[in-house]
Amino acid sequence: MEKVTLRNDAVRYGTFLGIVAIVFAVAGMFWQSGWLSLLSLAVYVTLLYIFTKRHAARYDAAEGCSYGRCLKFILFMALFEGILAGAYQIVAVNWLFEARYEEIMAQTLAAVEATGIYTRDQIQLVGEMATRMTHSPIWVIASGIFGSLIKGLFFGLFVSAFASRKPEVFSRNNE
């Protein structure tokens, strides 16, 4: 059995999760649907389970893979997913889909203005701040990582329970 490395598996699988998240982000920008969001969530949780189960299976039967070790692996995967998703967000906002993001921002601010709760100056100030933050690489990467870690932690609490593997008492390595 090859040596189990948390970092190599987390980078490989986290990158794949990041690519899947990017595909769903692009699709969600053009086809806003509740079904697409639900499909994205189902794919994310399924991949999280498959990758964690695959990583847990690489440990020795005598050693097993504990709940905490699985959760740690999920958090490392989420870290790399967040870095990749944040990098995509920077490229998308600044170069690929700049006009689309400005259109979405204008629609959002118009909807907030239609509520009548805020003044025009307040909405303009919020719009300027939001534009600065979406064009700031540090904020985008940090928010991508933070969001992925929160999502990974929440779903990881459940996935780790099903993907963990207890040590086998009568395995050959225990003799």
Coordinates of C-alpha atoms in Angstrom, one line a residue:
M1 CA 0.0 0.0 0.0
E2 CA 1.4 3.4 -0.9
K3 CA 2.0 6.0 1.8
V4 CA -1.1 8.0 2.6
T5 CA -0.5 11.8 2.3
L6 CA -3.2 14.2 3.3
R7 CA -1.7 17.1 1.4
N8 CA -1.5 15.3 -2.0
D9 CA -5.0 13.9 -1.8
A10 CA -6.5 17.2 -0.6
V11 CA -4.8 19.1 -3.4
R12 CA -5.9 16.7 -6.0
Y13 CA -9.5 16.3 -4.8
G14 CA -9.9 19.9 -3.7
T15 CA -8.8 21.1 -7.2
F16 CA -11.5 18.8 -8.7
L17 CA -14.1 20.2 -6.3
G18 CA -13.0 23.7 -7.3
I19 CA -13.4 23.0 -11.0
V20 CA -16.9 21.6 -10.4
A21 CA -17.8 24.7 -8.3
I22 CA -16.5 26.9 -11.1
V23 CA -18.6 25.1 -13.7
F24 CA -21.7 25.5 -11.5
A25 CA -20.9 29.1 -10.9
V26 CA -20.7 29.8 -14.6
A27 CA -23.9 27.9 -15.3
G28 CA -25.6 29.7 -12.4
M29 CA -24.7 33.1 -13.9
F30 CA -26.6 32.4 -17.1
W31 CA -29.3 30.0 -15.9
Q32 CA -30.6 31.1 -12.5
S33 CA -32.6 28.1 -11.3
G34 CA -33.4 26.5 -8.0
W35 CA -32.8 23.1 -9.6
L36 CA -29.3 24.1 -10.6
S37 CA -28.5 25.1 -7.1
L38 CA -30.0 21.8 -5.8
L39 CA -28.0 19.8 -8.3
S40 CA -24.8 21.7 -7.4
L41 CA -25.4 20.9 -3.7
A42 CA -26.1 17.2 -4.5
V43 CA -22.9 16.9 -6.6
Y44 CA -20.8 18.7 -4.0
V45 CA -21.9 16.4 -1.1
T46 CA -21.6 13.3 -3.3
L47 CA -18.1 14.2 -4.4
L48 CA -17.2 15.1 -0.8
Y49 CA -18.3 11.6 0.3
I50 CA -16.6 9.8 -2.6
F51 CA -13.3 11.6 -2.1
T52 CA -13.3 11.2 1.7
K53 CA -14.2 7.5 1.4
R54 CA -11.4 7.0 -1.1
H55 CA -8.9 8.8 1.1
A56 CA -10.0 6.8 4.2
A57 CA -9.6 3.5 2.3
R58 CA -5.9 4.3 1.7
Y59 CA -5.2 3.9 5.4
D60 CA -4.1 0.5 6.9
A61 CA -6.9 -1.7 8.1
A62 CA -5.2 -1.9 11.6
E63 CA -5.0 1.9 11.7
G64 CA -8.4 2.9 10.2
C65 CA -9.4 6.5 9.5
S66 CA -11.1 8.3 12.3
Y67 CA -13.9 10.8 12.2
G68 CA -11.5 13.7 13.0
R69 CA -9.0 12.6 10.4
C70 CA -11.8 12.6 7.8
L71 CA -13.0 16.0 8.8
K72 CA -9.5 17.4 8.7
F73 CA -9.1 16.0 5.2
I74 CA -12.4 17.6 4.1
L75 CA -11.3 21.0 5.5
F76 CA -8.0 20.8 3.6
M77 CA -10.0 19.9 0.4
A78 CA -12.2 22.9 1.1
L79 CA -9.2 25.1 1.5
F80 CA -7.9 24.3 -2.0
E81 CA -11.3 24.5 -3.4
G82 CA -11.7 28.0 -2.0
I83 CA -8.4 29.1 -3.4
L84 CA -9.3 27.9 -6.9
A85 CA -12.8 29.3 -6.7
G86 CA -11.5 32.7 -5.5
A87 CA -8.9 32.8 -8.3
Y88 CA -11.7 32.1 -10.8
Q89 CA -13.8 34.8 -9.3
I90 CA -11.0 37.4 -9.7
V91 CA -10.6 36.4 -13.4
A92 CA -14.3 36.3 -14.0
V93 CA -15.1 39.7 -12.4
N94 CA -12.2 41.6 -13.9
W95 CA -11.9 40.0 -17.4
L96 CA -14.2 37.2 -18.5
F97 CA -17.7 38.4 -17.4
E98 CA -17.1 41.9 -16.3
A99 CA -20.2 43.3 -18.1
R100 CA -22.4 40.5 -16.7
Y101 CA -21.2 41.2 -13.1
E102 CA -21.9 44.9 -13.5
E103 CA -25.4 44.1 -14.8
I104 CA -26.1 41.8 -11.8
M105 CA -24.8 44.5 -9.4
A106 CA -27.0 47.1 -11.1
Q107 CA -30.1 44.8 -10.8
T108 CA -29.4 44.1 -7.2
L109 CA -28.9 47.8 -6.3
A110 CA -32.1 48.7 -8.2
A111 CA -34.0 46.0 -6.2
V112 CA -32.7 47.4 -2.9
E113 CA -33.6 50.9 -4.0
A114 CA -37.1 49.8 -4.9
T115 CA -37.7 48.8 -1.3
G116 CA -37.5 52.5 -0.3
I117 CA -35.7 51.6 3.0
Y118 CA -32.4 53.2 2.0
T119 CA -31.6 56.6 0.5
R120 CA -30.0 57.0 -2.9
D121 CA -26.7 58.1 -1.3
Q122 CA -26.6 55.0 0.9
I123 CA -27.2 52.8 -2.1
Q124 CA -24.6 54.5 -4.1
L125 CA -22.1 54.1 -1.2
V126 CA -22.9 50.4 -0.9
G127 CA -22.5 50.0 -4.7
E128 CA -19.0 51.6 -4.6
M129 CA -17.9 49.5 -1.7
A130 CA -19.2 46.3 -3.3
T131 CA -17.4 47.2 -6.6
R132 CA -14.1 47.8 -4.7
M133 CA -14.4 44.5 -2.8
T134 CA -15.3 42.4 -5.9
H135 CA -12.2 43.8 -7.7
S136 CA -9.9 43.4 -4.7
P137 CA -7.9 40.1 -5.0
I138 CA -7.3 39.7 -1.3
W139 CA -10.9 40.1 -0.4
V140 CA -12.1 37.7 -3.1
I141 CA -9.6 35.0 -2.3
A142 CA -10.3 35.4 1.5
S143 CA -14.0 35.2 1.0
G144 CA -13.6 32.2 -1.4
I145 CA -11.6 30.3 1.2
F146 CA -13.8 31.3 4.1
G147 CA -17.0 30.3 2.2
S148 CA -15.5 27.0 1.2
L149 CA -14.3 26.2 4.7
I150 CA -17.7 27.0 6.2
K151 CA -19.4 24.8 3.5
G152 CA -16.9 22.0 3.9
L153 CA -17.2 22.1 7.7
F154 CA -20.9 22.0 7.7
F155 CA -21.3 19.1 5.2
G156 CA -18.1 17.5 6.5
L157 CA -19.6 17.0 9.9
F158 CA -22.1 14.6 8.3
V159 CA -19.9 13.1 5.6
S160 CA -17.1 12.3 8.0
A161 CA -19.5 10.2 10.0
F162 CA -20.3 8.0 7.0
A163 CA -16.8 8.0 5.4
S164 CA -14.7 7.2 8.5
R165 CA -13.4 3.7 9.0
K166 CA -12.8 2.1 12.4
P167 CA -9.6 0.0 12.8
E168 CA -10.2 -3.7 12.1
V169 CA -9.4 -5.6 15.3
F170 CA -8.4 -8.9 13.6
S171 CA -6.4 -7.5 10.7
R172 CA -3.1 -9.1 9.8
N173 CA -1.1 -6.1 11.0
N174 CA -2.3 -6.5 14.6
E175 CA -0.8 -10.0 14.9

